């Protein structure tokens, strides 16, 4: 079992003719992902990474019976690419693109609320169900099949934590990168809720960071709705107010909202132990299992 | 980092859009301040142009009643250190005879994923305190970004806030214009605190905060040019040129890594192990050797840095490229200026370790060990 993707997921890649799109389409195929096609305007009829390219997402989805799309499209065109994905009946769109203007995402967010498609990202590393399917840029070799779910706003922090888990022989059901932008599709709560319903997931790791109130809301959800134990981590404890720490979403506002302290307290109040270091997260997970 | 415009830049944009602002001149010397007050008259405000909140309280805004005071305040404020920033420019502005102050703002409500208009009759004070202590004193109206602002929404929120009837429509009109600016210029935030109501019942934007979404600068060429004027720190300017996400902090351990979350975590670990971070520097995904070398150059040029930790967990970033960049950056020195601890994991880490010139750096296998060693190195130098 897993959440959101498995080895039946049929994947197209938007932007497959670009450098990153092609490289990661090949990497995904090598990992075993069922990549069935690509979509790039004006490039229909070509073949890249061994799969056919179509001019529109609609054509690609129809012809290849795809369920999911991974979007590698430059920031200026990313919102348009997401709209195009949302206007088909895909189950899942994964937007890898970093640097999508926030006001574009506000418009996407509005459309998203009217469709049944799940959006992951933007500015996310993607999602992986180890041994089955990888949609995105995560390095497949550090993951191993197991019973711990992971949801994170940061890509490389995910790798760090997964590496600690894997080194201790703790595998993962699914790892989900939800992205570091202020406005994103899938939230912590969406992923946590799916892990709670997943029979094979026996524990969950949630890696948050400063900025916004998503972690606080997730903590409330965990306290009220989850039986599966959750271990937490919050990056950015030492970040000063008013300074954006890389991710567009990672900023403590002057009024003190979005601080690491507020998030850690909320998680602790919900019974979630929060690690001081990435290794301590793995300690907590070991205690759960 | 959102790109912050200076007050004088934002006010020019406001004035061009038809929002009433006080008559003002930008001045960089005492002479220019005196020329400005001669034209504007008294009272005149002398306002430091730096990106620091609470300028007034910190002594960066003074009201001059005559020429002598104007000269005195110009001398005081020009060149003064305001929370770590040196004041190079002041805005000299006609004093407004006001009877009331309002707060008006447009920003993105992250939780709702929609822009929100905000109006309060408790203007002229720290609005964040108002928000914390009496949230009901701020009226809010969300805007559907697909439709944009309906003019009635601006009127509705102004009336809801309890703005006096005789000026309400003028305030609503300013708010509508601010929303248009917010959309057209890809702002992340526009705030006027205060909007002043004069004794003649005119409405004037007496202050202006305007921050632009950095991710949208590619389609805002005119605002990108203003960004050049808005850097206030040589290192931040350099980071802008190199295209790094960089934040300068006050400690002595230089930090370089890939990915915002992991770099933040490295900062936190430096603190956890008793050190103090000098900076946040994210080289981003897929960095090639040259970018890696630039990152080291950045951190070396910060004189507060006593030791460096370089932490890479490669996904899209390749360990061999990182190692090449580190070698390139360090081989040009006869003596390495600051000890560098390197930890490489993930994609091509093994190849990277083979390439890395171990005579030039200290290598650790885990993040925790690398951070502890760098903290120890920094403490040794600082002693």
Coordinates of N, CA, C and O in Angstrom, one line a residue, chain A residues 64-205:
Chain A
X64 N -2.7 8.1 -24.1 CA -1.9 7.1 -23.3 C -2.7 6.7 -22.0 O -2.1 6.0 -21.2
X65 N -3.9 7.2 -21.9 CA -4.7 6.8 -20.7 C -3.9 7.2 -19.4 O -3.8 6.3 -18.5
X66 N -3.4 8.4 -19.3 CA -2.5 8.8 -18.2 C -3.3 9.2 -17.0 O -4.5 9.6 -17.1
X67 N -2.7 9.0 -15.8 CA -3.4 9.4 -14.5 C -2.7 10.6 -13.9 O -3.3 11.2 -13.1
X68 N -1.5 10.8 -14.3 CA -0.7 11.8 -13.6 C 0.3 12.5 -14.5 O 0.7 12.0 -15.5
X69 N 0.6 13.8 -14.1 CA 1.5 14.5 -14.9 C 2.6 15.1 -14.0 O 2.3 15.5 -12.9
X70 N 3.8 15.1 -14.5 CA 4.9 15.8 -13.8 C 5.3 17.0 -14.6 O 5.6 16.9 -15.8
X71 N 5.4 18.2 -14.0 CA 5.5 19.4 -14.7 C 6.9 20.0 -14.6 O 7.3 20.4 -13.5
X72 N 7.7 20.0 -15.7 CA 9.0 20.6 -15.7 C 9.0 21.8 -16.7 O 9.4 21.6 -17.8
X73 N 8.3 22.8 -16.3 CA 8.1 24.0 -17.2 C 8.6 25.2 -16.6 O 8.4 25.4 -15.4
X74 N 9.4 26.1 -17.3 CA 9.9 27.3 -16.7 C 8.9 28.1 -16.0 O 7.7 28.1 -16.4
X75 N 9.3 28.9 -14.9 CA 8.4 29.7 -14.1 C 7.4 30.5 -14.9 O 6.2 30.6 -14.5
X76 N 7.8 31.1 -15.9 CA 7.0 32.1 -16.7 C 5.8 31.4 -17.3 O 4.7 31.9 -17.5
X77 N 5.9 30.1 -17.6 CA 4.9 29.3 -18.2 C 4.3 28.2 -17.3 O 3.4 27.4 -17.8
X78 N 4.7 28.2 -16.1 CA 4.3 27.1 -15.2 C 2.8 27.1 -14.9 O 2.2 26.1 -14.9
X79 N 2.3 28.3 -14.6 CA 0.9 28.4 -14.2 C 0.0 27.9 -15.3 O -0.9 27.1 -15.2
X80 N 0.4 28.3 -16.6 CA -0.4 27.8 -17.7 C -0.3 26.3 -17.9 O -1.3 25.7 -18.2
X81 N 0.9 25.8 -17.6 CA 1.0 24.3 -17.7 C 0.1 23.6 -16.6 O -0.4 22.6 -16.9
X82 N 0.1 24.2 -15.4 CA -0.7 23.6 -14.4 C -2.2 23.7 -14.8 O -3.0 22.7 -14.6
X83 N -2.6 24.9 -15.3 CA -4.0 25.0 -15.7 C -4.4 23.9 -16.8 O -5.4 23.3 -16.8
X84 N -3.4 23.7 -17.7 CA -3.6 22.7 -18.7 C -3.8 21.3 -18.1 O -4.7 20.6 -18.6
X85 N -3.0 21.0 -17.1 CA -3.2 19.7 -16.5 C -4.5 19.6 -15.7 O -5.2 18.6 -15.8
X86 N -4.9 20.7 -15.1 CA -6.1 20.7 -14.3 C -7.4 20.6 -15.2 O -8.4 20.2 -14.7
X87 N -7.2 21.0 -16.5 CA -8.4 21.0 -17.4 C -8.6 19.6 -18.0 O -9.4 19.4 -18.9
X88 N -7.8 18.6 -17.6 CA -8.0 17.2 -18.1 C -8.5 16.5 -16.9 O -8.7 17.1 -15.8
X89 N -8.8 15.2 -17.0 CA -9.2 14.5 -15.8 C -8.1 13.7 -15.2 O -8.3 12.6 -14.6
X90 N -6.9 14.2 -15.1 CA -5.8 13.6 -14.4 C -6.2 13.5 -12.9 O -6.9 14.4 -12.4
X91 N -5.6 12.5 -12.3 CA -5.8 12.4 -10.8 C -4.8 13.3 -10.1 O -5.1 13.7 -9.0
X92 N -3.6 13.4 -10.7 CA -2.5 14.0 -10.0 C -1.6 14.9 -10.9 O -1.3 14.4 -12.0
X93 N -1.3 16.1 -10.5 CA -0.3 16.9 -11.2 C 0.8 17.3 -10.2 O 0.5 17.7 -9.1
X94 N 2.0 17.1 -10.6 CA 3.1 17.3 -9.7 C 4.0 18.5 -10.4 O 4.6 18.3 -11.4
X95 N 4.0 19.6 -9.7 CA 4.7 20.8 -10.3 C 6.0 20.9 -9.6 O 6.1 21.3 -8.4
X96 N 7.1 20.6 -10.4 CA 8.4 20.7 -9.8 C 9.0 22.1 -9.8 O 9.8 22.5 -9.0
X97 N 8.5 22.9 -10.8 CA 9.1 24.2 -11.1 C 9.2 25.1 -9.8 O 8.3 25.2 -9.0
X98 N 10.4 25.7 -9.7 CA 10.7 26.6 -8.6 C 10.6 28.0 -9.1 O 11.0 28.3 -10.2
X99 N 10.0 28.9 -8.3 CA 9.9 30.3 -8.7 C 8.7 30.8 -9.5 O 8.7 31.7 -10.3
X100 N 7.6 30.1 -9.2 CA 6.3 30.5 -9.9 C 5.8 31.7 -9.1 O 5.7 31.7 -7.9
X101 N 5.4 32.8 -9.8 CA 4.9 34.0 -9.1 C 3.7 33.6 -8.3 O 2.8 32.9 -8.7
X102 N 3.7 34.2 -7.1 CA 2.6 33.9 -6.1 C 1.3 34.2 -6.6 O 0.3 33.5 -6.4
X103 N 1.1 35.4 -7.3 CA -0.2 35.8 -7.8 C -0.7 34.8 -8.9 O -1.9 34.6 -9.0
X104 N 0.2 34.2 -9.6 CA -0.2 33.1 -10.6 C -0.8 31.9 -9.8 O -1.8 31.3 -10.2
X105 N -0.1 31.6 -8.7 CA -0.6 30.5 -7.9 C -1.9 30.7 -7.2 O -2.7 29.8 -7.0
X106 N -2.2 32.0 -6.9 CA -3.5 32.3 -6.4 C -4.6 32.0 -7.4 O -5.7 31.5 -7.0
X107 N -4.3 32.3 -8.6 CA -5.3 32.0 -9.7 C -5.4 30.4 -9.9 O -6.5 29.9 -10.0
X108 N -4.3 29.8 -9.9 CA -4.3 28.3 -10.0 C -5.1 27.7 -8.8 O -5.9 26.8 -9.0
X109 N -4.9 28.2 -7.6 CA -5.5 27.7 -6.4 C -7.0 27.8 -6.5 O -7.7 26.9 -6.1
X110 N -7.5 28.9 -7.1 CA -8.9 29.1 -7.3 C -9.5 28.0 -8.2 O -10.5 27.3 -7.9
X111 N -8.8 27.7 -9.4 CA -9.2 26.7 -10.3 C -9.2 25.3 -9.7 O -10.1 24.5 -9.9
X112 N -8.1 25.1 -8.9 CA -7.9 23.8 -8.2 C -9.1 23.5 -7.4 O -9.5 22.3 -7.3
X113 N -9.7 24.5 -6.7 CA -10.8 24.2 -5.8 C -12.0 23.7 -6.6 O -13.0 23.2 -6.0
X114 N -12.0 23.9 -7.9 CA -13.2 23.5 -8.7 C -13.0 22.2 -9.5 O -13.8 21.7 -10.2
X115 N -11.8 21.5 -9.3 CA -11.5 20.3 -10.0 C -11.3 19.2 -9.0 O -11.1 19.4 -7.8
X116 N -11.2 17.9 -9.5 CA -11.0 16.8 -8.6 C -9.5 16.4 -8.7 O -9.1 15.4 -8.0
X117 N -8.7 17.1 -9.5 CA -7.3 16.7 -9.6 C -6.5 17.2 -8.4 O -6.8 18.3 -7.8
X118 N -5.6 16.3 -7.9 CA -4.7 16.7 -6.8 C -3.5 17.4 -7.4 O -2.9 16.9 -8.4
X119 N -3.1 18.5 -6.8 CA -1.9 19.2 -7.2 C -0.8 19.0 -6.1 O -1.1 19.2 -5.0
X120 N 0.4 18.7 -6.5 CA 1.5 18.6 -5.6 C 2.5 19.7 -6.0 O 2.9 19.8 -7.2
X121 N 2.9 20.6 -5.1 CA 3.8 21.7 -5.4 C 3.0 22.9 -5.6 O 1.9 23.1 -5.2
X122 N 3.7 23.9 -6.3 CA 4.9 23.8 -7.0 C 6.1 23.9 -6.0 O 6.0 23.9 -4.8
X123 N 7.3 24.0 -6.7 CA 8.6 24.1 -6.0 C 8.7 22.9 -5.0 O 9.0 23.1 -3.8
X124 N 8.5 21.7 -5.6 CA 8.5 20.5 -4.7 C 9.4 19.5 -5.4 O 9.6 19.5 -6.6
X125 N 9.9 18.5 -4.7 CA 10.8 17.4 -5.3 C 10.0 16.3 -5.9 O 10.5 15.4 -6.6
X126 N 8.6 16.3 -5.6 CA 7.8 15.2 -6.1 C 7.4 14.2 -5.1 O 7.4 14.5 -3.9
X127 N 7.1 13.0 -5.5 CA 6.6 11.9 -4.6 C 7.2 10.6 -5.1 O 7.4 10.4 -6.3
X128 N 7.4 9.8 -4.1 CA 7.9 8.4 -4.4 C 7.3 7.4 -3.5 O 7.1 7.6 -2.3
X129 N 6.9 6.3 -4.1 CA 6.5 5.1 -3.4 C 7.6 4.1 -3.7 O 7.7 3.6 -4.8
X130 N 8.5 3.9 -2.8 CA 9.8 3.1 -3.0 C 9.5 1.8 -3.7 O 8.6 1.0 -3.2
X131 N 10.3 1.5 -4.7 CA 10.2 0.2 -5.4 C 9.0 0.2 -6.4 O 8.9 -0.8 -7.2
X132 N 8.2 1.2 -6.4 CA 7.0 1.2 -7.4 C 7.1 2.3 -8.4 O 7.2 2.1 -9.6
X133 N 7.1 3.6 -7.8 CA 7.0 4.7 -8.8 C 7.5 5.9 -8.1 O 7.4 6.2 -6.9
X134 N 8.2 6.7 -9.0 CA 8.7 8.0 -8.5 C 8.3 9.1 -9.5 O 8.5 8.9 -10.7
X135 N 7.7 10.1 -9.0 CA 7.3 11.2 -9.9 C 8.0 12.5 -9.4 O 7.7 13.0 -8.4
X136 N 9.1 12.9 -10.1 CA 9.8 14.1 -9.7 C 11.3 13.8 -9.7 O 11.8 13.0 -10.5
X137 N 12.0 14.5 -8.8 CA 13.5 14.6 -8.9 C 14.2 13.9 -7.8 O 15.4 14.1 -7.6
X138 N 13.4 13.3 -6.9 CA 14.0 12.6 -5.7 C 15.0 11.6 -6.2 O 14.8 10.8 -7.1
X139 N 16.2 11.5 -5.5 CA 17.2 10.4 -5.8 C 16.7 9.1 -5.3 O 16.6 8.9 -4.1
X140 N 16.3 8.2 -6.2 CA 15.6 7.0 -5.9 C 16.4 6.1 -5.0 O 15.8 5.4 -4.1
X141 N 17.7 6.1 -5.1 CA 18.6 5.1 -4.4 C 18.6 5.2 -2.9 O 19.0 4.3 -2.2
X142 N 18.2 6.4 -2.4 CA 18.2 6.5 -0.9 C 17.0 5.9 -0.2 O 16.9 5.8 1.0
X143 N 15.9 5.7 -1.0 CA 14.7 5.2 -0.5 C 14.6 3.7 -0.4 O 15.2 3.0 -1.3
X144 N 13.8 3.2 0.5 CA 13.6 1.8 0.6 C 12.2 1.5 1.0 O 11.6 2.3 1.8
X145 N 11.6 0.4 0.5 CA 10.3 0.1 0.8 C 10.1 -0.3 2.3 O 10.9 -0.9 2.9
X146 N 9.0 0.2 2.9 CA 8.8 0.0 4.3 C 7.5 0.5 4.8 O 6.5 0.6 4.0
X147 N 7.4 0.9 6.1 CA 6.1 1.2 6.7 C 6.0 2.6 7.3 O 5.2 2.9 8.1
X148 N 7.0 3.5 6.9 CA 6.9 4.9 7.4 C 6.6 5.9 6.3 O 7.2 5.9 5.2
X149 N 5.5 6.7 6.6 CA 5.2 7.7 5.6 C 5.9 9.0 5.9 O 6.3 9.2 7.1
X150 N 6.2 9.8 4.9 CA 7.0 11.0 5.1 C 6.4 12.2 4.3 O 6.1 12.0 3.1
X151 N 6.2 13.3 4.9 CA 5.7 14.5 4.2 C 6.5 15.7 4.6 O 6.8 15.9 5.8
X152 N 6.9 16.5 3.6 CA 7.9 17.5 3.9 C 7.7 18.7 2.9 O 7.3 18.6 1.8
X153 N 8.0 19.9 3.4 CA 8.0 21.1 2.6 C 9.3 21.2 1.8 O 9.4 22.0 0.9
X154 N 10.4 20.5 2.3 CA 11.7 20.7 1.7 C 12.2 19.4 1.0 O 12.1 18.4 1.6
X155 N 12.8 19.6 -0.2 CA 13.4 18.4 -0.9 C 14.6 17.8 -0.2 O 14.6 16.7 0.3
X156 N 15.6 18.6 -0.1 CA 16.9 18.1 0.4 C 16.8 17.7 1.9 O 17.5 16.7 2.3
X157 N 16.0 18.3 2.6 CA 15.8 17.9 4.0 C 15.1 16.5 4.1 O 15.4 15.7 4.9
X158 N 14.2 16.3 3.1 CA 13.6 15.0 3.0 C 14.7 13.9 2.8 O 14.7 12.9 3.4
X159 N 15.6 14.2 1.9 CA 16.7 13.3 1.6 C 17.5 13.0 2.8 O 17.8 11.8 3.1
X160 N 17.8 14.0 3.6 CA 18.6 13.9 4.8 C 17.9 13.0 5.8 O 18.5 12.0 6.3
X161 N 16.6 13.2 6.0 CA 15.8 12.4 6.9 C 15.6 10.9 6.4 O 15.8 10.0 7.2
X162 N 15.3 10.8 5.2 CA 15.2 9.4 4.6 C 16.5 8.7 4.7 O 16.5 7.5 5.0
X163 N 17.6 9.3 4.5 CA 18.9 8.7 4.6 C 19.1 8.1 6.0 O 19.5 7.0 6.2
X164 N 18.7 8.9 7.0 CA 18.8 8.5 8.4 C 18.0 7.2 8.6 O 18.4 6.3 9.3
X165 N 16.7 7.3 8.1 CA 15.8 6.2 8.3 C 16.3 4.9 7.6 O 16.4 3.8 8.2
X166 N 16.7 5.1 6.3 CA 17.1 3.9 5.5 C 18.4 3.3 6.2 O 18.5 2.1 6.2
X167 N 19.3 4.1 6.7 CA 20.5 3.6 7.3 C 20.2 2.8 8.5 O 21.0 1.9 8.9
X168 N 19.1 3.0 9.1 CA 18.7 2.2 10.3 C 17.8 1.1 9.9 O 17.2 0.5 10.8
X169 N 17.6 0.9 8.6 CA 16.8 -0.2 8.2 C 15.3 0.1 8.2 O 14.4 -0.8 8.2
X170 N 14.9 1.4 8.3 CA 13.5 1.8 8.4 C 13.1 2.2 7.0 O 13.6 3.2 6.5
X171 N 12.2 1.5 6.3 CA 11.7 1.8 5.0 C 10.5 2.7 5.0 O 10.0 3.1 6.0
X172 N 10.1 3.1 3.8 CA 9.0 4.1 3.6 C 7.9 3.6 2.8 O 8.1 2.9 1.8
X173 N 6.7 3.9 3.1 CA 5.5 3.6 2.3 C 5.5 4.6 1.1 O 5.6 4.2 -0.1
X174 N 5.4 5.8 1.4 CA 5.5 6.9 0.4 C 6.1 8.1 1.0 O 5.9 8.4 2.2
X175 N 6.9 8.8 0.2 CA 7.4 10.1 0.7 C 6.9 11.2 -0.2 O 7.0 11.1 -1.5
X176 N 6.3 12.2 0.4 CA 5.6 13.3 -0.4 C 6.3 14.6 -0.1 O 6.4 15.1 1.0
X177 N 6.8 15.3 -1.2 CA 7.3 16.7 -1.0 C 6.2 17.7 -1.4 O 5.8 17.7 -2.6
X178 N 5.7 18.4 -0.5 CA 4.5 19.3 -0.8 C 5.0 20.7 -1.3 O 4.2 21.4 -1.8
X179 N 6.3 21.0 -1.1 CA 6.8 22.3 -1.7 C 6.9 23.4 -0.7 O 6.2 23.4 0.3
X180 N 7.8 24.4 -1.0 CA 8.1 25.4 -0.1 C 7.5 26.8 -0.4 O 7.9 27.8 0.1
X181 N 6.5 26.8 -1.3 CA 5.9 28.1 -1.7 C 4.8 28.5 -0.8 O 4.2 27.7 -0.1
X182 N 4.4 29.8 -0.8 CA 3.3 30.3 0.1 C 2.0 29.6 -0.3 O 1.2 29.4 0.6
X183 N 1.7 29.4 -1.6 CA 0.5 28.8 -2.0 C 0.8 27.5 -2.8 O 1.5 27.5 -3.8
X184 N 0.4 26.4 -2.2 CA 0.6 25.1 -2.8 C -0.7 24.3 -2.9 O -1.7 24.7 -2.3
X185 N -0.6 23.2 -3.6 CA -1.8 22.4 -3.8 C -2.0 21.5 -2.6 O -2.6 21.9 -1.6
X186 N -1.5 20.3 -2.6 CA -1.6 19.4 -1.5 C -1.0 19.9 -0.2 O 0.2 20.4 -0.2
X187 N -1.7 19.8 0.9 CA -1.2 20.4 2.2 C -0.7 19.2 3.1 O -0.9 18.1 2.8
X188 N -0.1 19.6 4.2 CA 0.3 18.6 5.2 C -0.9 17.7 5.5 O -0.9 16.5 5.6
X189 N -2.1 18.4 5.8 CA -3.3 17.7 6.3 C -3.7 16.7 5.2 O -4.1 15.5 5.6
X190 N -3.7 17.0 3.9 CA -4.1 16.1 2.9 C -3.2 14.8 3.0 O -3.7 13.7 2.8
X191 N -1.9 15.0 3.1 CA -1.0 13.9 3.1 C -1.2 13.1 4.4 O -1.2 11.8 4.4
X192 N -1.3 13.8 5.5 CA -1.4 13.1 6.8 C -2.7 12.3 6.8 O -2.7 11.1 7.3
X193 N -3.7 12.8 6.3 CA -5.0 12.1 6.3 C -4.9 10.9 5.4 O -5.4 9.8 5.8
X194 N -4.2 11.0 4.3 CA -4.0 9.8 3.4 C -3.2 8.7 4.1 O -3.4 7.5 4.0
X195 N -2.1 9.2 4.8 CA -1.3 8.2 5.6 C -2.1 7.5 6.7 O -2.0 6.3 6.9
X196 N -3.0 8.3 7.4 CA -3.8 7.7 8.4 C -4.7 6.6 7.9 O -4.9 5.6 8.5
X197 N -5.2 6.8 6.6 CA -6.0 5.8 6.0 C -5.3 4.6 5.4 O -5.9 3.7 4.9
X198 N -4.0 4.8 5.3 CA -3.2 3.8 4.6 C -2.8 2.7 5.6 O -2.1 2.9 6.6
X199 N -3.2 1.4 5.3 CA -3.0 0.4 6.3 C -1.5 0.0 6.6 O -1.2 -0.4 7.6
X200 N -0.7 0.2 5.6 CA 0.7 -0.2 5.7 C 1.5 0.9 6.4 O 2.6 0.6 6.8
X201 N 1.0 2.1 6.5 CA 1.8 3.1 7.1 C 1.6 3.1 8.7 O 0.5 3.3 9.2
X202 N 2.7 2.7 9.4 CA 2.6 2.5 10.8 C 3.1 3.8 11.6 O 2.9 3.9 12.8
X203 N 3.8 4.6 10.9 CA 4.3 5.9 11.6 C 4.5 6.9 10.5 O 4.8 6.5 9.3
X204 N 4.5 8.2 10.8 CA 4.6 9.2 9.8 C 5.7 10.3 10.3 O 5.7 10.6 11.5
X205 N 6.5 10.7 9.4 CA 7.4 11.8 9.7 C 6.9 13.1 9.0 O 6.6 13.0 7.8

